[in-house]
Coordinates of C-alpha atoms and ligand atoms in Angstrom, one line a residue:
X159 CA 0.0 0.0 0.0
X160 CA 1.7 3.2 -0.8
X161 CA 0.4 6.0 1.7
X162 CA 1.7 10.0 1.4
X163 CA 1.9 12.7 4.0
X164 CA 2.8 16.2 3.4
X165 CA 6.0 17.3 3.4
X166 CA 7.1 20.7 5.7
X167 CA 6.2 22.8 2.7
X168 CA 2.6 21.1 2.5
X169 CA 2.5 21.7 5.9
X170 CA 2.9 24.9 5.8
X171 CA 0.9 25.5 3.1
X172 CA -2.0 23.7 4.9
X173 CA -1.9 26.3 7.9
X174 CA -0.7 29.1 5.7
X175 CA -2.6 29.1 2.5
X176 CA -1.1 28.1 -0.9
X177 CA 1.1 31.5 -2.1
X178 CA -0.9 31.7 -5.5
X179 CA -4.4 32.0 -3.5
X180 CA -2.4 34.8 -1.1
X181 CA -0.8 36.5 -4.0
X182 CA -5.0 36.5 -5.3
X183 CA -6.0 38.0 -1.8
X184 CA -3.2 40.5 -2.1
X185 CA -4.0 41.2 -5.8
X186 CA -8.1 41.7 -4.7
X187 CA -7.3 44.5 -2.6
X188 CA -5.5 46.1 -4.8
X189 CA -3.5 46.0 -8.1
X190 CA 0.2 45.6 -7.5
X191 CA 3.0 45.9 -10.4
X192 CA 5.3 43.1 -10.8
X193 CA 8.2 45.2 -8.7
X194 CA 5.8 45.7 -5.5
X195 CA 4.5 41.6 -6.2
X196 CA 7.7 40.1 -5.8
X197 CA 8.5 41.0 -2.3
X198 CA 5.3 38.7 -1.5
X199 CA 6.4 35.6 0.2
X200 CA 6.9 32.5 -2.3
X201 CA 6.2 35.0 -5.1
X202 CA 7.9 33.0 -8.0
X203 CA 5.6 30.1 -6.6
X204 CA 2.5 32.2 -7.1
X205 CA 3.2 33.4 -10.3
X206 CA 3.6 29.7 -11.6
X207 CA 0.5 28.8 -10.6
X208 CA -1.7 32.2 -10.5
X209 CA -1.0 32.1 -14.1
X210 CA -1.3 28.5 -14.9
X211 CA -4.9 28.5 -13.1
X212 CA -5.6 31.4 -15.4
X213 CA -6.2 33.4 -12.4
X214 CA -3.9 36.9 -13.1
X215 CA -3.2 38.7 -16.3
X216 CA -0.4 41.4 -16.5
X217 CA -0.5 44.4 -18.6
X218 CA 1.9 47.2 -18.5
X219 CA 3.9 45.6 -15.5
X220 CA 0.7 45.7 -13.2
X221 CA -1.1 42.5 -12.2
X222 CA -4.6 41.9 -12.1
X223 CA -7.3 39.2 -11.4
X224 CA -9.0 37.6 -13.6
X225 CA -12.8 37.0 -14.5
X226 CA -12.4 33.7 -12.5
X227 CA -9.4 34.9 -10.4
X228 CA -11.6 37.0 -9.1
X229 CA -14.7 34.6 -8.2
X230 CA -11.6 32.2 -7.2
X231 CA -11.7 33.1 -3.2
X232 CA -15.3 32.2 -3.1
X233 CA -14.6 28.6 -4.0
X234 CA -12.9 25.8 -2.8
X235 CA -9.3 25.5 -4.4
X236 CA -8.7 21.9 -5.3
X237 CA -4.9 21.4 -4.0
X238 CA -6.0 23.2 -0.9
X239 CA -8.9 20.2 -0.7
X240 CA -6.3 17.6 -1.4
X241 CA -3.7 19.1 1.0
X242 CA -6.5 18.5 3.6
X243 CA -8.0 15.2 3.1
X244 CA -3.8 14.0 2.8
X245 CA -3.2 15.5 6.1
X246 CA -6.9 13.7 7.2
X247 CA -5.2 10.1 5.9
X248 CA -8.2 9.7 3.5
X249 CA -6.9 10.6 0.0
X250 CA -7.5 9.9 -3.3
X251 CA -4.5 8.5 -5.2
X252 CA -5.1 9.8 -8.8
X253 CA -4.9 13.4 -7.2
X254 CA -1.7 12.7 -5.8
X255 CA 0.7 13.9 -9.0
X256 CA 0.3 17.5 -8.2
X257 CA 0.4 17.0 -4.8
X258 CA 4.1 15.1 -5.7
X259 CA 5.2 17.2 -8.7
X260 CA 4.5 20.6 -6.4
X261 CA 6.6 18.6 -3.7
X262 CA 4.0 18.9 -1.3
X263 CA 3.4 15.3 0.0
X264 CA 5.8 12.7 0.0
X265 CA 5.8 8.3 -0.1
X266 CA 6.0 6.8 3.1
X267 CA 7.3 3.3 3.6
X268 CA 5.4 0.7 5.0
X269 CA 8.2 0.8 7.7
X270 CA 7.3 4.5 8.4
X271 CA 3.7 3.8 8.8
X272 CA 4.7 0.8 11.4
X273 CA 7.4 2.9 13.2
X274 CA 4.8 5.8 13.9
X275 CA 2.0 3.3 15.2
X276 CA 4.6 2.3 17.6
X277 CA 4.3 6.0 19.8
X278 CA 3.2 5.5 23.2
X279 CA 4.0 1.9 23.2
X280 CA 6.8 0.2 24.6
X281 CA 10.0 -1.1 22.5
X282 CA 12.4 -3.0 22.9
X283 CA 15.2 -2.1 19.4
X284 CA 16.4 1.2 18.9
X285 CA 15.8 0.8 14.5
X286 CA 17.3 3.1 12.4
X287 CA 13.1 4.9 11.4
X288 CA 12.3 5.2 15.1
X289 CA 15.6 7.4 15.3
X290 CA 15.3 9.2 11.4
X291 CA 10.8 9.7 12.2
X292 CA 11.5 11.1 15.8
X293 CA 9.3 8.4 17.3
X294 CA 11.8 7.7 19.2
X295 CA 11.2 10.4 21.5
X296 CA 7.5 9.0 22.1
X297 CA 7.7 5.3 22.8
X298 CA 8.8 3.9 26.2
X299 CA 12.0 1.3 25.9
X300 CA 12.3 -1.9 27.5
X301 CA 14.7 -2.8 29.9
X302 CA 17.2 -5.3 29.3
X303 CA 17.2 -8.4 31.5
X304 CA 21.2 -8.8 31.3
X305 CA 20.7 -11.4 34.1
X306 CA 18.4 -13.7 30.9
X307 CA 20.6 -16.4 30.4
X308 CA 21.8 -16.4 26.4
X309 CA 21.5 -19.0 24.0
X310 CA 23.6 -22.3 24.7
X311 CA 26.3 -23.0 22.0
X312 CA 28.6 -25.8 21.4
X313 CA 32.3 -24.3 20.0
X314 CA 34.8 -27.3 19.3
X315 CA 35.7 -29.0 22.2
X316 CA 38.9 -31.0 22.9
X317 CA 37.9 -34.6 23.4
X318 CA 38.6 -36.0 27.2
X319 CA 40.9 -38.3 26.1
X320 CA 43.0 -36.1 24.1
X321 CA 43.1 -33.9 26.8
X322 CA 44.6 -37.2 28.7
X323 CA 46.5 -37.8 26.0
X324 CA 48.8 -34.1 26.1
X325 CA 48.4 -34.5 29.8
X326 CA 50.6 -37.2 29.7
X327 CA 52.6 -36.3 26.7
X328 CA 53.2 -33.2 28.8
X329 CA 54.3 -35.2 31.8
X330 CA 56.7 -37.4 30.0
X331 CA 58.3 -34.4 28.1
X332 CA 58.4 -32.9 31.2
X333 CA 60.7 -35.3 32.9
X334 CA 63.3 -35.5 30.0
X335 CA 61.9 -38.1 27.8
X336 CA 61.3 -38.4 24.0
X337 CA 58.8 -39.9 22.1
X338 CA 58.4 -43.4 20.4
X339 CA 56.1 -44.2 17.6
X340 CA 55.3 -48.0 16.1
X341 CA 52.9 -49.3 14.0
X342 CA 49.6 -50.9 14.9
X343 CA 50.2 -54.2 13.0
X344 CA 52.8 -56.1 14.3
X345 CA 54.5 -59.6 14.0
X346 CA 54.6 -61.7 17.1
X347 CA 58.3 -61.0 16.8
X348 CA 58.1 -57.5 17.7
X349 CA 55.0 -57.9 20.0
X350 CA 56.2 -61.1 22.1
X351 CA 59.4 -63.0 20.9
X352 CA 61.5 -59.8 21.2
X353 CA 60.7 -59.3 24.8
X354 CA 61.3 -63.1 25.9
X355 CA 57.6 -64.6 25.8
X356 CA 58.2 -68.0 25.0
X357 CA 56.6 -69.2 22.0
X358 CA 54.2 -71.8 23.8
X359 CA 53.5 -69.5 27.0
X360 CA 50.3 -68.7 28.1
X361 CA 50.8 -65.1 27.8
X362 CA 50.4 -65.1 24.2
X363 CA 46.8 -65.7 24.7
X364 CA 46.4 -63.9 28.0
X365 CA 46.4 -61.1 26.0
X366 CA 44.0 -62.6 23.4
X367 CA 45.5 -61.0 21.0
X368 CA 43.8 -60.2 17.4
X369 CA 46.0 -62.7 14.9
X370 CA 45.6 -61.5 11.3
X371 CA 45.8 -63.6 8.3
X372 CA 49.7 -63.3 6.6
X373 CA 53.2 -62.9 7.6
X374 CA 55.3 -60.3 8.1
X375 CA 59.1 -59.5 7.9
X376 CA 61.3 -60.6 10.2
X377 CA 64.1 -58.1 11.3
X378 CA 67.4 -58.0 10.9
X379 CA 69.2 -61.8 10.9
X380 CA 71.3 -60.8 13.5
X381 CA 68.7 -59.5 15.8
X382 CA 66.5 -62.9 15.1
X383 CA 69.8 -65.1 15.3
X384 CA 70.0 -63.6 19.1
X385 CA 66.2 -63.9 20.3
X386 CA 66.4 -67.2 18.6
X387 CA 69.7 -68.1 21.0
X388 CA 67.8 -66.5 24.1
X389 CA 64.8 -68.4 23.7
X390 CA 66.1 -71.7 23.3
X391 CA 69.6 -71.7 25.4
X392 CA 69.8 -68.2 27.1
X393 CA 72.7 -67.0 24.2
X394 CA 74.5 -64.9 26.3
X395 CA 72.2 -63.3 28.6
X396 CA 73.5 -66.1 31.7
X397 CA 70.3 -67.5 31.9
X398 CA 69.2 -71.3 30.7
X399 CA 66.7 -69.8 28.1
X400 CA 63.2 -71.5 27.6
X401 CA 64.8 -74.6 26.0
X402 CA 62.2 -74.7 23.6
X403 CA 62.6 -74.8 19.5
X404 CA 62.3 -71.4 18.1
X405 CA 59.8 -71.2 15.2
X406 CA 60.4 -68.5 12.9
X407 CA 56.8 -69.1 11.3
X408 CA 55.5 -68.7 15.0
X409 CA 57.4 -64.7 14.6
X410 CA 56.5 -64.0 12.0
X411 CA 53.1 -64.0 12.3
X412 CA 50.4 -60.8 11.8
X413 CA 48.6 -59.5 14.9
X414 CA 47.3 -56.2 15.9
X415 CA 49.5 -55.1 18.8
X416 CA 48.5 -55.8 22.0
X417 CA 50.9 -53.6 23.9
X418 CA 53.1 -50.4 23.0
X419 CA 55.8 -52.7 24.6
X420 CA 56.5 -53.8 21.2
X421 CA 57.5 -49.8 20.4
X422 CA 59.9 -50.1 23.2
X423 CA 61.3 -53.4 21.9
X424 CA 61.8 -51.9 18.2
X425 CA 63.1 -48.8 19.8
X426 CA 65.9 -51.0 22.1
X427 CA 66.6 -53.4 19.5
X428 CA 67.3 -50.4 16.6
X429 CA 70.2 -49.1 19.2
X430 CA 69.8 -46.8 21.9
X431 CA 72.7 -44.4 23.7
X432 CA 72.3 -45.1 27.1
X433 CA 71.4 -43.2 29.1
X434 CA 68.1 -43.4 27.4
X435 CA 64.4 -42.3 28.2
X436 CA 61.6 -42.8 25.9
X437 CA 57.9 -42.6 26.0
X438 CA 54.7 -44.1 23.7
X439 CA 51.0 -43.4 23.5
X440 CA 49.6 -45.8 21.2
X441 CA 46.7 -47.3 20.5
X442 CA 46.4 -51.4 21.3
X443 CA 44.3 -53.8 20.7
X444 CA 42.9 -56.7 22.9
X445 CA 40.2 -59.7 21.6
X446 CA 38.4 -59.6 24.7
X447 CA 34.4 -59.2 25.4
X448 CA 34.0 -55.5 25.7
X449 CA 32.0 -54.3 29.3
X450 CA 31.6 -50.9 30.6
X451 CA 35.7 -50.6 31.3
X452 CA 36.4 -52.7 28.3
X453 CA 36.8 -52.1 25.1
X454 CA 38.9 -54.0 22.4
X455 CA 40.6 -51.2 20.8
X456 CA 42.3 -48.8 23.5
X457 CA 45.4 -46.9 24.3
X458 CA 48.5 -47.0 26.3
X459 CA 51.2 -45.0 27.5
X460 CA 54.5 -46.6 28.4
X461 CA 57.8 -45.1 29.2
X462 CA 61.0 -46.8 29.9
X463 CA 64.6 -45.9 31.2
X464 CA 68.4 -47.2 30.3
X465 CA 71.0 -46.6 32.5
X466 CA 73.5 -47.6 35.0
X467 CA 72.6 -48.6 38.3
X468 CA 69.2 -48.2 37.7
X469 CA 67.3 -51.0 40.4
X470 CA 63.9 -51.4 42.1
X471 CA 64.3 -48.1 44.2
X472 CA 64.5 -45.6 40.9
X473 CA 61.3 -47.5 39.3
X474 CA 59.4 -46.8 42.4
X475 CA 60.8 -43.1 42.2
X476 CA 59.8 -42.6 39.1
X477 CA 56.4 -44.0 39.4
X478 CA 56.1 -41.9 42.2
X479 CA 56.9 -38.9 40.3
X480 CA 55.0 -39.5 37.7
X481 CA 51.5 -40.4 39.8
X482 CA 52.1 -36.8 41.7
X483 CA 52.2 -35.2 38.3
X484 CA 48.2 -36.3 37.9
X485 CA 47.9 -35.4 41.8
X486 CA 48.4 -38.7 43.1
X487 CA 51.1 -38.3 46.3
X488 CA 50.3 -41.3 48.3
X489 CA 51.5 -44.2 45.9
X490 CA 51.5 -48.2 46.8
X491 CA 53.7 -50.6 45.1
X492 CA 52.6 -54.5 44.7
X493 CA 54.8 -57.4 43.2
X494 CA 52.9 -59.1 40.2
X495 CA 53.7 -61.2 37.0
X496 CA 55.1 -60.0 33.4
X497 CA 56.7 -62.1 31.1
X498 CA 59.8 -59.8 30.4
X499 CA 60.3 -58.4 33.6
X500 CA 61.8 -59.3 36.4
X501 CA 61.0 -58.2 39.6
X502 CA 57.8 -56.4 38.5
X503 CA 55.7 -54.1 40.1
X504 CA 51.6 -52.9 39.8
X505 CA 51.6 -48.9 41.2
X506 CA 48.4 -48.1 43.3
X507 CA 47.5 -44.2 43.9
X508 CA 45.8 -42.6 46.6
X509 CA 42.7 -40.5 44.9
X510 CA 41.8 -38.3 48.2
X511 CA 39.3 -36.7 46.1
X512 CA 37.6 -40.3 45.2
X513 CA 38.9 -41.5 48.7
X514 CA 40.5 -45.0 47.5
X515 CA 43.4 -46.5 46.1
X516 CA 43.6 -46.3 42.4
X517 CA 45.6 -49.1 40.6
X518 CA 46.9 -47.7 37.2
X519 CA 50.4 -49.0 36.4
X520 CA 52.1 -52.2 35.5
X521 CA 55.7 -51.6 35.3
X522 CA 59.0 -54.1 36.2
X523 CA 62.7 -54.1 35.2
X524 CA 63.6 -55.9 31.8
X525 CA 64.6 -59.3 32.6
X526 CA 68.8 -59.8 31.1
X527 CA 66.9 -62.4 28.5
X528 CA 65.0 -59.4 26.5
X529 CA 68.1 -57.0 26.6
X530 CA 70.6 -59.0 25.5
X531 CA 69.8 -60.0 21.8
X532 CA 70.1 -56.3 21.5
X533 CA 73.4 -55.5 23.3
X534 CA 72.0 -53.6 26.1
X535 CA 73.9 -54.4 29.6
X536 CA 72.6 -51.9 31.9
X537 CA 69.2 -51.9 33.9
X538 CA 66.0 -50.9 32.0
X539 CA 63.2 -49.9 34.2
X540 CA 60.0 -49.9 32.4
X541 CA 55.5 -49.0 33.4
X542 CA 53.1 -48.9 31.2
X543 CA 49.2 -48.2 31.6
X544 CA 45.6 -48.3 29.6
X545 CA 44.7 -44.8 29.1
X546 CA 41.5 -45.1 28.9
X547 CA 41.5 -46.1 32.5
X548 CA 42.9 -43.0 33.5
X549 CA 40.6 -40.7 32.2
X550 CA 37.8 -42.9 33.5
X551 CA 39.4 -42.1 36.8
X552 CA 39.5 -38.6 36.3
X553 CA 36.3 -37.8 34.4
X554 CA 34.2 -40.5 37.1
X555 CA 32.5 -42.1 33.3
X556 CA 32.9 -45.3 32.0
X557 CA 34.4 -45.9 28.7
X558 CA 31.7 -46.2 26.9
X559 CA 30.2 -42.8 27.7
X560 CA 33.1 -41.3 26.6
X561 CA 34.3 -43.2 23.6
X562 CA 32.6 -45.4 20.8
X563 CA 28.5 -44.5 19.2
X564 CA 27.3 -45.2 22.7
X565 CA 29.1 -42.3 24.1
X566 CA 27.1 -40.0 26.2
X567 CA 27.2 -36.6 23.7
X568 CA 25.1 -34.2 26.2
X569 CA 28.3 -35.1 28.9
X570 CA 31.0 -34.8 26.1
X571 CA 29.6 -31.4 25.0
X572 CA 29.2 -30.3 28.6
X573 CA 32.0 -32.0 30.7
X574 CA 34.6 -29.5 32.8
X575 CA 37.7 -29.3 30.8
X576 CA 39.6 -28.2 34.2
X577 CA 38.5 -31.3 35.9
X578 CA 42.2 -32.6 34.6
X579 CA 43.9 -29.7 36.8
X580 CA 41.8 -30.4 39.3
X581 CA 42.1 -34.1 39.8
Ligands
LIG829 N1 53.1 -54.1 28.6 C1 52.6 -54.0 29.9 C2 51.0 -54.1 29.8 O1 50.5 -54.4 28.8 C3 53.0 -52.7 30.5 C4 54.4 -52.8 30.9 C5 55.3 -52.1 30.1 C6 54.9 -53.5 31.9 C7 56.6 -52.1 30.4 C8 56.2 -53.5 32.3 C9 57.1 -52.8 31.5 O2 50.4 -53.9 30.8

């Protein structure tokens, strides 16, 4: 709908008569010459339209009404009628173009029209027409509720176990080591002959390991020629060995790795400069029946240490250490069983904030019979741990909320990302 109002000069019109019916008032008093006319107010205006309504004639520089300019005060002048019914709001349309050509009355916008309904009322946007019509000045604005809480949004969030993940990257940087990397699929070579699990022991399926179908490569002759002489006679190492036949086909078969001990055992048997410290977060795989702390497919971290007189005192320091990194002080050490350590120990940490003893860490010193294929004679102390247990101690979830298509998304979006400082 396209609505008019008058402009200021229609305004003033309306209240002050058009100039050409003043310059006919004027001009039925008396005649005037053109000189004496033209100091009338909008005189140039009055002409233009005195004359074009046939209303004045000018002879001799003197101006005069005409026949009808001078019956014109006793009727109704049409742009004066317009003028009105605009200003009314009831106007005809078609008699609009002299209203617009004379730049009397001008378009408003829809936007206008809804701006100036809006006096009196109360608002709550300061818009660029309340500001440009004035109505600003007549409605009432509504207060803001800065307390209203704002719309919930979900910016990119790290992943709790990545933020375990640094965490303990940090920590093992942190005390002078350097990181390890391996592959995923492994032979049994790399993930159980090199560290002196004999080829029939139960550990092999203790860790019901994922074989795969296929061989792979077995390393160096050299290296195989010594874990070959370790398993079945000791080689050098002083001990008896397994004395067992070594079965290269048993090596060299395909598995996905069940431990990041075989990184360690890549990393010792490619040469190390002792002293040595290295670290590995890696993901492992176990083929056992996933539950709410289970899951086949999971991470460990695992660091280990060459050099002299290392013994059973400095692994229990160093576990220490490392557990009062993640807040742990009070720290409990427990004998238990490895394959290629020798003694080895399971590290318990006191939560207080959970109030009970947290086991997390498998560790031990490698037994003589996994070093020496590779030429190492000093101690290695060694701990490794499931990472995913870990951040299930921190985070108070089970692995499946946090990890895997049942994974709890509302707690993932919400959890406290300082809940590591904290803990
Ligand atoms: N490989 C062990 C595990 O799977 C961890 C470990 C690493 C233990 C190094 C002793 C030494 O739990």
């Amino acid at each position: 709908m396209i609505m008019y109002v008058l402009t200021e000069e229609g305004e003033k019109y309306l209240k002050n008569k058009l100039p050409e019916i003043n310059l006919v008032k004027e001009l039925s008093k008396k005649e005037l010459s053109v000189s004496e006319a033209k100091k009338l107010e909008n005189f140039n205006i009055a002409l233009q339209w005195a004359k074009k309504n046939q209303w004045i004639e000018i002879e001799n520089g003197i101006m005069k009404l005409t026949k009808s300019g001078k019956s014109t005060l006793e009727k109704k002048y049409e742009t004066e009628e317009y003028l009105k019914e605009v200003k009314s709001g009831k106007f005809d349309e078609d008699k609009m173009k002299i209203l617009l050509t004379r730049n009397l009355v001008r378009n408003v916008t829809e936007k206008e029209i809804e701006t100036k309904k809006l006096i009196g009322k109360e608002v709550l946007d300061v818009t660029p027409e309340l500001i440009k019509s004035g109505v600003w000045r007549d409605v009432k604005f509504k207060e803001y509720n800065v307390e209203f809480p704002g719309k919930k949004i979900y910016p990119g969030k790290k992943h709790p176990l990545n933020l375990v993940f640094e965490k303990i990257r940090e920590v093992f940087i942190e005390m002078g080591f350097d990181e390890m990397q391996g592959p995923l699929v492994e032979t049994a070579f790399w993930n159980m002959d090199s560290m002196f699990i004999p080829q029939d022991h139960p550990a092999r399926d203790i860790q019901d390991t994922f074989y795969l179908s296929g061989e792979g490569d077995l390393p160096d002759k050299k290296i195989v020629e010594n874990v070959k002489e370790v398993h079945e006679n000791g080689g050098n190492s002083g001990s008896k060995g397994w004395n067992l036949k070594w079965e290269p086909e048993i090596a060299k078969q395909l598995l996905l790795r069940t431990h990041t001990t075989s990184v360690t055992y890549r990393t010792l048997a490619g040469g190390i400069e002792i002293p040595c410290k290295r670290f590995c977060i890696g993901r492992v795989f176990r083929n056992e029946a996933s539950d709410a702390t289970h899951l086949p497919e999971f991470h460990h971290a695992e660091g280990f240490i060459a050099a002299e007189n290392l013994n059973i005192r400095s692994l229990m320091g160093f576990i220490k250490s490392f557990y009062s990194k993640f807040g742990l002080d009070e720290v409990k050490f427990k004998f238990n069983y490895n394959p290629y350590t020798e003694p080895s120990i399971e590290a318990f940490g006191y939560s207080e904030r959970m109030g009970r003893w947290i086991e997390l860490i498998n560790s031990g010193i490698f037994r003589p019979e996994s070093l020496a294929p590779y030429g190492i004679k000093v101690p290695v102390i060694a701990w490794g741990f499931g990472i995913e247990r870990l951040a299930m101690f921190i985070f108070e979830k089970n692995i499946k909320e946090i990890l895997g298509h049942t994974c709890d998304l509302k707690y993932l979006r919400n959890y406290d990302l300082l809940k590591l400082e904290k803990w």
